[in-house]
Amino acid sequence: MNDLLLDIRGLKKYFIIRSGFLSGRRSVVKAIDGVDLQIFKGETLGLVGESGCGKTTLGRIVSRLEEPTSGAILFNDENVLLYGGEQLKNFRRNVQLIFQDPYSSLNPRMSAGAIVGESLGIHNILKGKEREERVAKLMEVVGLNREQLGRYPHEFSGGQRQRIGIARALALNPSLVIADEPVSALDVSIQAQILNLLKDLQAEFDLTYLFISHDLGVVGHMSDRIAVMYLGKIVEMTDRKSLYKTPYHPYTKALLAAVPVPNPSVKREKTVLKGDIPSPINPPSGCAFHPRCPFRMDICDTIEPELLDKGGGHLAACHLSN
Amino acid sequence: MHNILQVRDLKTHFETRNGTVKAVDGVSVEVNRGDTLGIVGESGCGKTVLALSVMRLIPEPPGRIVSGTIMFDGIDLLSLDKEEMRKLRGREISMIFQEPMNSLNPVLKIGDQVAEAIGLHQGLSKKDSLERALEMLQLVGMPSAKERLKNYPHQMSGGMRQRVMIAMALSCNPRLMLADEPTTALDVTIQAQIIDLINAMKEKVGTSVILITHDLGVIAEAAQYAAVMYAGKVVEYCGVSDLFSNPLHPYTEGLMESTPNIGEIPDDKEKRLTVIPGTVPNLYSLPEGCSFQERCPSVMEICRKREPELKEKVPGHQVRCWKQE
């Protein structure tokens, strides 16, 4: 459990946006702005945040679908950002993605069997009968049956399609699986089935998960440790128990308070955050959360708080608790 | 009269190449004045078709309201002709949708869009309509509302667009508002703002609300009564506190157990969620008997033969289940 699998250091990703026709005005979106993150073998690291906080970009960079502006990503102690060619191909065998939308992430013109087996062909792993057998096995592992191999995505329900996406991710025996909102497009009853499947697969194949979601209930149920992101930065990170019991950061508290509780006798605390998430084009100075923060102090306007240990490995970036 | 809306035995069916889909099949619900009725269910259970039937916005063909009555404050909506219904819609009954981006006109300014309905229904001049539109935007908490009048939808965030939709829906002080998954496309902190806004506006404007959602948490926070729908039928119907303290239908129980709750983060990470096995049945070929039989943990012989009726088990608490007979 304590072996480091992935070590992200000082990761930044800036997107340049040209606004205005011909004027050539350029502005910078700081999608990821200095993220340090460690993922250990066999654990599930949950990454929560609202839309636009950079969580998806982080997942895409880790899988090298996107190149960062600066920083390093060490996978088994090697900086994967320096990889190219054969090395990169090998790395991608080890890191696989599960996507949010089971409708748009499967090629509608390929059969389920072809989708799941495609990567085996690309990496030249198994051939002919053996590959067929492996694909059929994978289908069964994710709870589909081998008779469905010849069917096309439109013949499956949303939950079944997500199972195909999971089988595809598992085909190459990866060590790290990045699941980007894997259940948000699914109905409640199907969501629970997929979450259980992900847990079973983790135990069976020794998988490590980077589990990205906006749903605090789902993340709490799935993760060992949880990192909360706001405007491209991690503002709090700790094990799941203390995140829900003793949240430090006012943003985490507000997120937790905003989740509707399925119990009418519990009245939600009205610390409803005012305003919207600021644009990452011109993020607020100092602590990026200060315009929405109910506990703002003068220092928050100018000086950005660091992510510090508040005791017992509970990290938070907030002046209030310093 | 106590209730503002009374739906009786409503059946809305769709004729398709593969046969008849009974999207809403014998639904009876009521909305009391000033209350919010929550309608919960998963995709395809008929909750949106129910709302569209009340609005008389079912595309015909392929859809058809086969039978039933929809009484709105003493008027049978199903007996109205197109013109009469059009006058009611927007003024007396309004609706907000899940995707605030798709429901606003991208090439019209926000102010003009909100003012349009006001001008149409209240016969106000362009200037007065805009004035009223500004009032409405301020009422729903739109920051710098005056400048926002001139904005186009793409210049606003999802939460602000939903505020515009709510301002538009409430601009004529309707007696009933239907909200179809109004917060599903929004982030949690914005969702909380919009739920509070709907609750507050209900008080201020005195509108009754039908709130459609798949999220039991939203129901608990915003509704007084709830109807749980499954495969076109209401399977449980009661006050919200009864629903959560004493769920009677196995589907309702299953929904509650399968939702990960932040109040109950398990100590053991290996703990699995209790699931409802299988998937929603195909509406083209529903099984004989109870629609939920294939997924039910306590299915009995009779469930496969005869369909249970929606019956009052405890006063004010109706359930459609043989186990409760």
XYZ file of C-alpha atoms in Angstrom:
647
model
C 0.000 0.000 0.000
C 2.900 2.342 0.618
C 4.643 1.904 -2.698
C 4.520 5.073 -4.699
C 3.106 4.479 -8.159
C 2.594 7.962 -9.494
C 4.251 11.161 -8.331
C 3.061 14.414 -9.875
C 5.303 17.395 -9.187
C 4.614 21.050 -9.829
C 2.281 20.313 -12.688
C 1.008 23.262 -14.704
C -1.130 23.428 -17.783
C -1.872 26.787 -19.382
C -4.083 27.128 -22.427
C -3.601 30.174 -24.621
C -6.838 31.669 -25.886
C -6.942 34.164 -28.704
C -9.854 36.476 -28.185
C -11.060 38.982 -30.706
C -10.861 38.599 -34.433
C -7.560 39.841 -35.916
C -6.777 41.815 -32.778
C -4.551 38.966 -31.610
C -5.320 39.622 -27.996
C -4.211 36.619 -25.995
C -5.268 35.463 -22.609
C -4.120 32.531 -20.547
C -6.341 29.920 -18.922
C -4.547 28.356 -15.998
C -6.329 25.008 -16.057
C -3.789 23.375 -13.740
C -1.691 25.712 -11.703
C 0.931 23.931 -9.658
C -0.376 20.529 -8.583
C 1.598 18.040 -6.482
C -0.036 14.675 -6.033
C 1.067 11.178 -5.063
C -0.811 7.989 -5.827
C 0.192 4.767 -4.094
C -0.103 1.243 -5.461
C -3.485 -0.337 -4.870
C -5.245 2.751 -3.572
C -8.044 4.831 -4.971
C -7.342 8.530 -5.020
C -10.537 10.540 -5.411
C -10.357 13.898 -7.161
C -13.391 16.150 -6.569
C -14.281 19.588 -7.760
C -16.846 21.511 -9.748
C -16.849 22.016 -13.495
C -13.850 23.912 -14.764
C -11.634 23.152 -11.761
C -9.145 21.218 -13.900
C -9.822 17.682 -12.724
C -10.407 16.270 -16.194
C -7.369 18.055 -17.614
C -5.289 16.513 -14.840
C -6.493 13.034 -15.782
C -5.745 13.666 -19.440
C -2.245 14.868 -18.677
C -1.478 11.861 -16.500
C -2.494 9.598 -19.371
C -0.446 11.804 -21.701
C -3.347 12.741 -23.923
C -2.415 16.304 -23.161
C 1.052 17.793 -22.671
C 1.586 19.924 -19.566
C 3.179 23.379 -19.649
C 5.621 22.423 -16.925
C 6.154 19.945 -14.128
C 7.033 16.293 -13.892
C 5.095 13.049 -13.698
C 7.031 10.149 -12.224
C 5.561 6.723 -12.851
C 7.502 3.994 -11.069
C 10.243 6.614 -10.544
C 10.660 7.548 -14.196
C 9.575 10.868 -15.676
C 7.023 9.824 -18.263
C 6.960 13.281 -19.832
C 10.336 12.433 -21.372
C 8.965 9.280 -22.977
C 8.451 8.989 -26.700
C 7.974 6.237 -29.238
C 8.220 2.704 -27.846
C 8.544 3.873 -24.236
C 5.398 5.946 -24.475
C 3.540 3.065 -26.037
C 4.581 0.840 -23.153
C 3.545 3.479 -20.638
C 0.099 3.649 -22.198
C -0.330 -0.067 -21.646
C -0.040 0.671 -17.957
C -2.351 3.641 -17.766
C -5.878 3.350 -19.114
C -8.911 5.630 -19.076
C -12.603 5.135 -18.448
C -14.699 8.005 -19.778
C -17.831 9.725 -18.602
C -20.133 9.401 -21.568
C -20.717 5.780 -22.545
C -22.429 6.988 -25.727
C -19.727 9.102 -27.313
C -16.716 7.165 -26.037
C -17.436 4.005 -28.034
C -17.055 3.893 -31.802
C -20.588 3.223 -33.095
C -19.275 1.321 -36.119
C -17.225 -1.201 -34.182
C -18.655 -4.263 -32.476
C -18.217 -4.666 -28.736
C -15.626 -7.392 -29.345
C -13.624 -5.196 -31.718
C -13.689 -2.292 -29.254
C -12.469 -4.383 -26.345
C -9.854 -6.212 -28.449
C -8.516 -3.244 -30.405
C -5.720 -2.415 -27.989
C -4.564 -6.051 -27.974
C -4.016 -5.694 -31.701
C -2.243 -2.362 -31.451
C 0.149 -3.727 -28.864
C 0.467 -7.014 -30.716
C -0.283 -9.053 -27.647
C -2.470 -11.961 -28.558
C -3.550 -13.300 -31.907
C -6.425 -15.218 -33.418
C -8.198 -17.664 -31.133
C -6.269 -16.563 -28.070
C -7.267 -12.952 -28.518
C -10.893 -13.916 -29.044
C -10.765 -15.935 -25.862
C -9.219 -13.061 -23.906
C -11.873 -10.628 -25.177
C -14.664 -13.035 -24.271
C -13.137 -13.429 -20.800
C -13.021 -9.667 -20.374
C -16.682 -9.388 -21.332
C -17.553 -11.910 -18.649
C -15.367 -10.187 -16.081
C -17.384 -6.976 -16.488
C -20.701 -8.809 -16.348
C -21.579 -9.108 -20.022
C -21.699 -12.377 -21.910
C -19.722 -13.634 -24.866
C -22.810 -13.889 -27.061
C -22.881 -10.086 -27.054
C -19.410 -9.752 -28.633
C -20.756 -9.182 -32.127
C -23.225 -6.504 -31.121
C -22.763 -2.803 -31.734
C -22.854 -0.046 -29.098
C -26.396 1.103 -29.964
C -27.696 -2.338 -29.012
C -26.539 -1.893 -25.422
C -27.996 0.173 -22.576
C -25.993 2.970 -20.952
C -24.839 0.771 -18.082
C -23.805 -2.028 -20.438
C -21.867 0.410 -22.590
C -19.996 1.624 -19.564
C -19.137 -2.020 -18.881
C -17.701 -2.271 -22.398
C -15.628 0.853 -21.715
C -14.330 -0.765 -18.535
C -13.484 -4.024 -20.332
C -11.563 -2.007 -22.935
C -9.591 -0.278 -20.177
C -8.723 -3.610 -18.575
C -7.664 -5.402 -21.754
C -3.984 -4.516 -21.389
C -3.715 -5.305 -17.677
C -3.006 -1.720 -16.665
C -1.690 -0.826 -13.238
C -3.342 2.614 -13.127
C -6.891 3.276 -14.278
C -8.087 6.853 -14.564
C -11.857 6.906 -14.226
C -13.219 10.292 -15.272
C -16.788 10.661 -13.980
C -17.488 7.010 -14.822
C -21.009 6.963 -13.374
C -22.337 10.522 -13.773
C -24.221 9.724 -16.961
C -25.939 6.700 -15.446
C -29.201 6.217 -13.559
C -28.982 5.752 -9.801
C -29.660 2.007 -9.803
C -27.126 1.405 -12.600
C -24.571 3.706 -10.977
C -24.454 1.472 -7.891
C -23.873 -1.603 -10.064
C -20.923 0.018 -11.857
C -19.369 1.289 -8.609
C -19.515 -2.223 -7.147
C -17.987 -3.625 -10.329
C -15.097 -1.142 -10.119
C -14.445 -2.206 -6.523
C -14.505 -5.899 -7.399
C -12.123 -5.365 -10.316
C -9.735 -3.386 -8.152
C -9.467 -6.288 -5.710
C -9.205 -8.889 -8.449
C -6.590 -7.202 -10.648
C -4.656 -5.085 -8.086
C -5.696 -1.883 -9.773
C -4.860 1.627 -8.686
C -7.557 4.192 -9.418
C -7.497 7.901 -9.997
C -11.202 8.454 -9.516
C -12.434 11.798 -10.829
C -15.933 12.932 -9.921
C -18.016 15.916 -8.893
C -20.183 13.731 -6.650
C -18.988 13.763 -3.048
C -21.123 10.775 -2.109
C -19.644 8.625 -4.853
C -16.068 9.748 -4.175
C -16.440 9.114 -0.453
C -17.693 5.641 -1.147
C -14.885 4.763 -3.566
C -11.700 6.460 -2.353
C -8.954 5.895 0.215
C -7.750 9.460 -0.034
C -9.447 12.477 -1.551
C -8.085 15.661 -3.128
C -10.377 18.672 -3.567
C -9.604 20.964 -6.499
C -10.616 24.571 -7.031
C -9.539 26.642 -10.036
C -6.578 24.495 -11.014
C -5.195 23.928 -7.523
C -5.565 21.347 -4.811
C -7.056 23.109 -1.802
C -7.434 20.120 0.515
C -6.222 16.539 0.592
C -6.642 13.853 3.214
C -7.999 10.378 3.864
C -11.701 10.087 3.199
C -12.812 9.787 6.813
C -11.313 13.048 7.944
C -12.446 14.888 4.828
C -16.079 14.245 5.705
C -15.684 14.468 9.486
C -13.294 17.382 9.867
C -13.046 19.355 6.640
C -10.618 22.282 6.941
C -11.097 24.376 3.874
C -14.203 26.601 3.656
C -14.652 25.434 0.076
C -14.760 21.775 1.110
C -17.192 22.674 3.869
C -19.394 24.528 1.415
C -19.296 21.645 -1.049
C -20.351 19.197 1.652
C -23.063 21.541 2.907
C -24.453 21.956 -0.595
C -25.109 18.254 -1.150
C -28.821 17.631 -0.683
C -29.344 15.137 2.127
C -31.975 12.467 1.460
C -33.568 13.015 4.842
C -36.242 15.695 5.204
C -35.771 15.960 8.964
C -32.165 17.109 8.514
C -32.174 20.746 7.508
C -29.211 21.735 5.412
C -26.978 24.380 6.873
C -27.471 27.444 4.746
C -23.855 28.223 4.038
C -24.815 28.276 0.412
C -21.958 29.775 -1.524
C -22.721 33.013 -3.248
C -21.792 33.600 -6.838
C -20.309 31.405 -9.518
C -16.928 29.807 -9.927
C -14.655 32.590 -11.222
C -13.226 32.290 -14.683
C -9.806 30.621 -14.768
C -8.798 33.221 -17.371
C -8.371 35.918 -14.752
C -8.440 34.070 -11.449
C -8.788 36.225 -8.326
C -5.565 37.368 -6.653
C -4.318 35.785 -3.439
C -6.495 32.852 -2.497
C -8.617 32.093 -5.564
C -11.552 31.268 -3.311
C -11.625 34.610 -1.460
C -14.479 36.289 -3.406
C -16.862 33.477 -2.401
C -15.420 32.691 1.012
C -17.583 33.434 4.079
C -14.454 33.694 6.280
C -12.351 35.970 4.079
C -9.595 37.926 5.832
C -7.438 40.760 4.499
C -4.479 38.493 3.890
C -6.583 36.308 1.553
C -6.862 39.095 -1.052
C -3.154 39.291 -1.651
C -1.260 36.244 -0.474
C -1.935 32.789 -1.800
C -2.068 30.178 0.966
C 0.167 27.132 0.642
C -1.011 23.550 0.888
C 0.213 22.665 4.393
C -0.099 19.748 6.769
C -2.659 20.620 9.434
C -1.798 17.545 11.456
C -1.959 13.833 10.751
C -1.306 14.286 7.057
C -4.418 16.394 6.525
C -3.372 18.970 3.924
C -5.221 22.238 3.352
C -4.467 25.539 1.643
C -6.151 28.164 3.795
C -4.946 31.114 5.881
C -7.736 30.564 8.367
C -6.253 27.412 9.847
C -2.653 28.644 9.797
C -60.913 23.921 -3.709
C -57.855 22.575 -1.988
C -55.767 21.490 -4.910
C -54.541 23.476 -7.874
C -53.912 20.485 -10.113
C -55.567 17.109 -10.166
C -54.414 14.468 -12.628
C -56.746 11.455 -12.857
C -55.866 8.170 -14.495
C -53.775 9.835 -17.185
C -52.565 7.658 -20.028
C -50.141 9.071 -22.572
C -49.030 6.581 -25.187
C -46.669 6.774 -28.138
C -47.195 4.833 -31.349
C -43.880 3.664 -32.764
C -42.765 1.186 -35.382
C -42.073 -1.345 -32.662
C -45.448 -1.000 -31.029
C -47.166 1.149 -28.443
C -45.108 2.666 -25.645
C -47.208 3.342 -22.603
C -44.992 6.147 -21.311
C -47.566 7.278 -18.763
C -50.048 4.587 -17.905
C -52.769 5.479 -15.464
C -51.189 8.168 -13.287
C -53.216 10.021 -10.650
C -51.536 12.791 -8.647
C -52.544 16.077 -7.059
C -50.770 19.300 -6.241
C -52.019 21.262 -3.256
C -52.000 25.037 -3.402
C -48.611 26.380 -2.374
C -47.015 22.939 -2.143
C -44.297 21.244 -4.117
C -44.977 17.784 -5.491
C -41.790 15.877 -6.222
C -41.765 13.248 -8.942
C -38.855 10.801 -8.716
C -37.751 8.101 -11.080
C -35.030 6.965 -13.444
C -34.785 7.678 -17.160
C -37.714 6.375 -19.101
C -40.106 6.121 -16.149
C -42.436 8.689 -17.708
C -41.840 11.654 -15.412
C -41.079 14.116 -18.198
C -43.962 12.829 -20.355
C -46.271 13.423 -17.381
C -45.120 17.057 -17.187
C -45.387 17.568 -20.942
C -48.909 16.109 -20.833
C -49.919 18.701 -18.237
C -48.436 21.416 -20.469
C -50.185 19.816 -23.470
C -46.834 19.749 -25.242
C -46.892 16.085 -26.255
C -45.999 15.887 -29.956
C -49.016 14.367 -31.722
C -48.363 12.080 -33.529
C -46.567 9.919 -32.389
C -47.837 10.729 -28.908
C -51.436 10.747 -27.739
C -53.178 11.375 -24.465
C -55.380 8.316 -24.551
C -57.519 8.925 -21.505
C -57.771 10.623 -18.156
C -58.429 14.145 -16.945
C -56.131 16.992 -15.954
C -58.069 19.481 -13.828
C -56.283 22.772 -13.324
C -58.108 24.996 -10.860
C -61.462 23.698 -12.068
C -60.646 23.688 -15.795
C -60.169 20.425 -17.673
C -56.977 21.118 -19.623
C -57.665 18.234 -21.994
C -60.885 19.885 -23.167
C -59.209 23.149 -24.177
C -58.401 23.897 -27.804
C -54.936 24.976 -28.930
C -55.617 28.703 -28.657
C -57.109 28.490 -25.158
C -54.218 26.342 -23.986
C -51.690 28.756 -25.461
C -53.168 31.566 -23.371
C -52.847 29.503 -20.222
C -49.346 28.293 -20.926
C -46.729 30.692 -19.658
C -49.306 32.777 -17.818
C -50.994 30.266 -15.510
C -48.738 27.236 -15.923
C -45.080 27.522 -16.804
C -42.190 25.143 -17.139
C -38.421 25.149 -16.701
C -36.184 22.573 -18.262
C -33.008 20.681 -17.460
C -30.720 22.275 -20.033
C -30.868 26.038 -19.616
C -28.533 26.349 -22.607
C -30.868 24.583 -25.001
C -34.015 26.271 -23.778
C -32.902 29.842 -24.363
C -32.697 31.435 -27.804
C -28.973 31.933 -28.497
C -29.449 34.954 -30.779
C -31.760 36.993 -28.555
C -30.731 39.148 -25.626
C -31.753 37.892 -22.179
C -33.866 40.963 -21.469
C -35.842 40.596 -24.698
C -36.458 36.906 -24.025
C -37.823 37.496 -20.544
C -39.824 40.508 -21.765
C -41.365 38.570 -24.655
C -43.598 36.417 -22.480
C -44.547 39.388 -20.318
C -45.547 41.470 -23.344
C -47.506 38.594 -24.863
C -49.456 37.605 -21.795
C -49.874 40.873 -19.957
C -50.231 43.172 -22.928
C -47.555 45.547 -21.679
C -45.577 47.838 -23.977
C -42.025 46.915 -24.917
C -40.648 49.406 -22.417
C -42.842 48.260 -19.554
C -42.121 44.617 -20.350
C -38.398 45.270 -20.130
C -38.932 47.078 -16.862
C -40.792 44.074 -15.486
C -38.116 41.732 -16.878
C -35.509 43.670 -14.920
C -37.602 43.361 -11.754
C -37.852 39.606 -12.282
C -34.109 39.212 -12.850
C -33.443 41.143 -9.646
C -35.972 38.984 -7.813
C -34.170 35.770 -8.790
C -30.871 37.203 -7.570
C -29.182 37.935 -10.873
C -25.985 39.877 -10.136
C -25.844 43.267 -11.938
C -29.213 42.531 -13.515
C -29.419 45.788 -15.439
C -26.279 45.085 -17.457
C -27.303 41.445 -17.877
C -30.453 42.460 -19.793
C -28.238 43.083 -22.792
C -26.310 39.821 -22.512
C -26.746 36.824 -24.776
C -27.130 33.333 -23.251
C -23.578 32.276 -24.163
C -22.198 35.082 -22.015
C -23.672 33.534 -18.889
C -22.856 30.533 -16.721
C -25.199 27.567 -16.337
C -26.475 28.758 -12.965
C -27.251 32.228 -14.309
C -29.061 30.806 -17.324
C -31.199 28.720 -15.000
C -32.004 31.909 -13.048
C -33.102 33.495 -16.313
C -35.362 30.503 -17.005
C -36.884 30.792 -13.545
C -37.373 34.551 -13.967
C -39.104 33.887 -17.275
C -41.272 31.118 -15.844
C -42.392 33.244 -12.911
C -42.732 36.568 -14.749
C -46.521 36.241 -15.116
C -47.069 34.991 -11.562
C -48.206 31.554 -12.713
C -50.265 29.430 -10.367
C -48.273 26.312 -11.232
C -44.669 25.825 -12.274
C -43.277 22.558 -13.606
C -39.544 22.137 -13.099
C -38.024 19.239 -15.032
C -34.628 18.315 -13.529
C -33.840 22.016 -12.996
C -30.530 21.374 -11.228
C -29.208 18.234 -12.881
C -26.863 20.056 -15.254
C -25.483 22.292 -12.489
C -22.633 22.012 -9.990
C -23.556 21.225 -6.368
C -22.963 24.700 -4.972
C -25.025 26.197 -7.793
C -27.658 23.470 -7.365
C -28.028 24.476 -3.720
C -28.544 28.104 -4.778
C -31.213 27.147 -7.316
C -33.095 24.869 -4.871
C -33.127 27.664 -2.302
C -34.279 30.050 -5.022
C -37.185 27.807 -6.087
C -38.230 27.417 -2.445
C -37.999 31.163 -1.837
C -39.841 32.095 -5.042
C -42.630 29.698 -4.156
C -43.141 31.720 -0.982
C -42.871 35.111 -2.687
C -44.959 34.475 -5.785
C -47.260 31.861 -4.249
C -46.725 29.412 -7.076
C -47.303 25.692 -6.632
C -44.549 23.516 -8.041
C -44.111 20.114 -9.627
C -40.457 19.191 -9.249
C -39.182 16.362 -11.401
C -35.866 14.810 -10.457
C -33.915 11.585 -10.157
C -32.221 12.859 -7.002
C -33.914 11.858 -3.741
C -31.858 14.471 -1.908
C -33.439 17.246 -3.952
C -36.908 15.861 -3.171
C -36.130 15.798 0.551
C -35.074 19.444 0.476
C -37.735 20.967 -1.714
C -40.937 18.904 -1.805
C -43.836 18.282 0.577
C -45.264 15.307 -1.316
C -43.580 12.797 -3.579
C -44.611 10.296 -6.210
C -42.128 7.584 -7.182
C -42.594 6.464 -10.778
C -41.514 3.214 -12.413
C -42.228 2.133 -15.993
C -45.005 4.679 -16.537
C -46.799 4.149 -13.243
C -46.770 5.652 -9.790
C -45.542 2.957 -7.407
C -45.485 4.998 -4.204
C -47.164 8.280 -3.336
C -47.070 10.042 0.032
C -45.772 12.908 2.117
C -42.025 13.405 1.910
C -41.279 12.584 5.551
C -43.228 9.293 5.231
C -41.346 8.445 2.064
C -37.976 8.667 3.776
C -38.907 7.334 7.212
C -41.084 4.490 5.987
C -40.561 3.594 2.320
C -42.999 0.823 1.428
C -42.158 -0.090 -2.155
C -39.049 -2.257 -2.748
C -38.068 0.045 -5.634
C -38.080 3.116 -3.380
C -36.060 1.242 -0.777
C -33.620 0.102 -3.461
C -33.164 3.639 -4.763
C -32.384 4.896 -1.277
C -29.924 2.127 -0.491
C -28.068 2.338 -3.780
C -27.317 6.062 -3.476
C -23.972 6.753 -1.777
C -24.718 9.222 0.989
C -22.168 11.668 2.402
C -23.734 11.250 5.838
C -22.864 7.561 5.800
C -19.320 7.199 4.540
C -18.506 3.587 5.453
C -15.522 2.762 7.677
C -14.613 -0.132 5.471
C -13.711 0.846 1.932
C -14.434 -2.658 0.712
C -18.082 -2.166 1.579
C -20.256 -2.553 -1.482
C -23.423 -0.666 -2.239
C -26.717 -2.488 -2.116
C -27.917 -2.561 -5.689
C -31.132 -3.010 -7.584
C -30.140 -5.802 -9.968
C -30.899 -5.685 -13.689
C -32.204 -2.783 -15.710
C -35.462 -0.940 -16.303
C -37.781 -3.193 -18.351
C -38.399 -2.532 -21.998
C -41.546 -0.425 -22.307
C -42.441 -2.221 -25.548
C -42.842 -5.520 -23.789
C -43.610 -5.130 -20.125
C -43.980 -8.395 -18.243
C -47.353 -9.618 -17.106
C -48.030 -8.638 -13.518
C -45.831 -6.135 -11.664
C -43.302 -4.223 -13.824
C -40.706 -4.412 -11.066
C -40.846 -8.225 -10.610
C -37.556 -8.992 -12.388
C -35.586 -6.694 -10.087
C -37.499 -7.171 -6.855
C -35.760 -8.866 -3.901
C -39.058 -10.026 -2.415
C -40.912 -11.154 -5.539
C -43.774 -13.582 -4.963
C -45.837 -15.897 -7.133
C -48.677 -13.423 -7.525
C -46.360 -10.619 -8.733
C -45.728 -12.525 -11.949
C -49.435 -13.010 -12.637
C -51.373 -9.939 -11.631
C -50.512 -6.314 -11.434
C -50.874 -4.780 -7.975
C -53.020 -1.658 -7.605
C -51.973 1.619 -6.047
C -53.646 1.382 -2.642
C -53.624 3.405 0.529
C -51.669 1.303 2.991
C -51.455 3.836 5.811
C -53.541 7.049 5.726
C -51.990 9.357 3.131
C -49.464 6.768 1.969
C -50.198 4.858 -1.246
C -48.161 1.978 -2.584
C -48.414 -0.422 -5.536
C -47.076 -3.692 -4.172
C -48.478 -7.147 -3.379
C -46.201 -7.418 -0.348
C -48.168 -4.599 1.259
C -51.614 -6.112 0.629
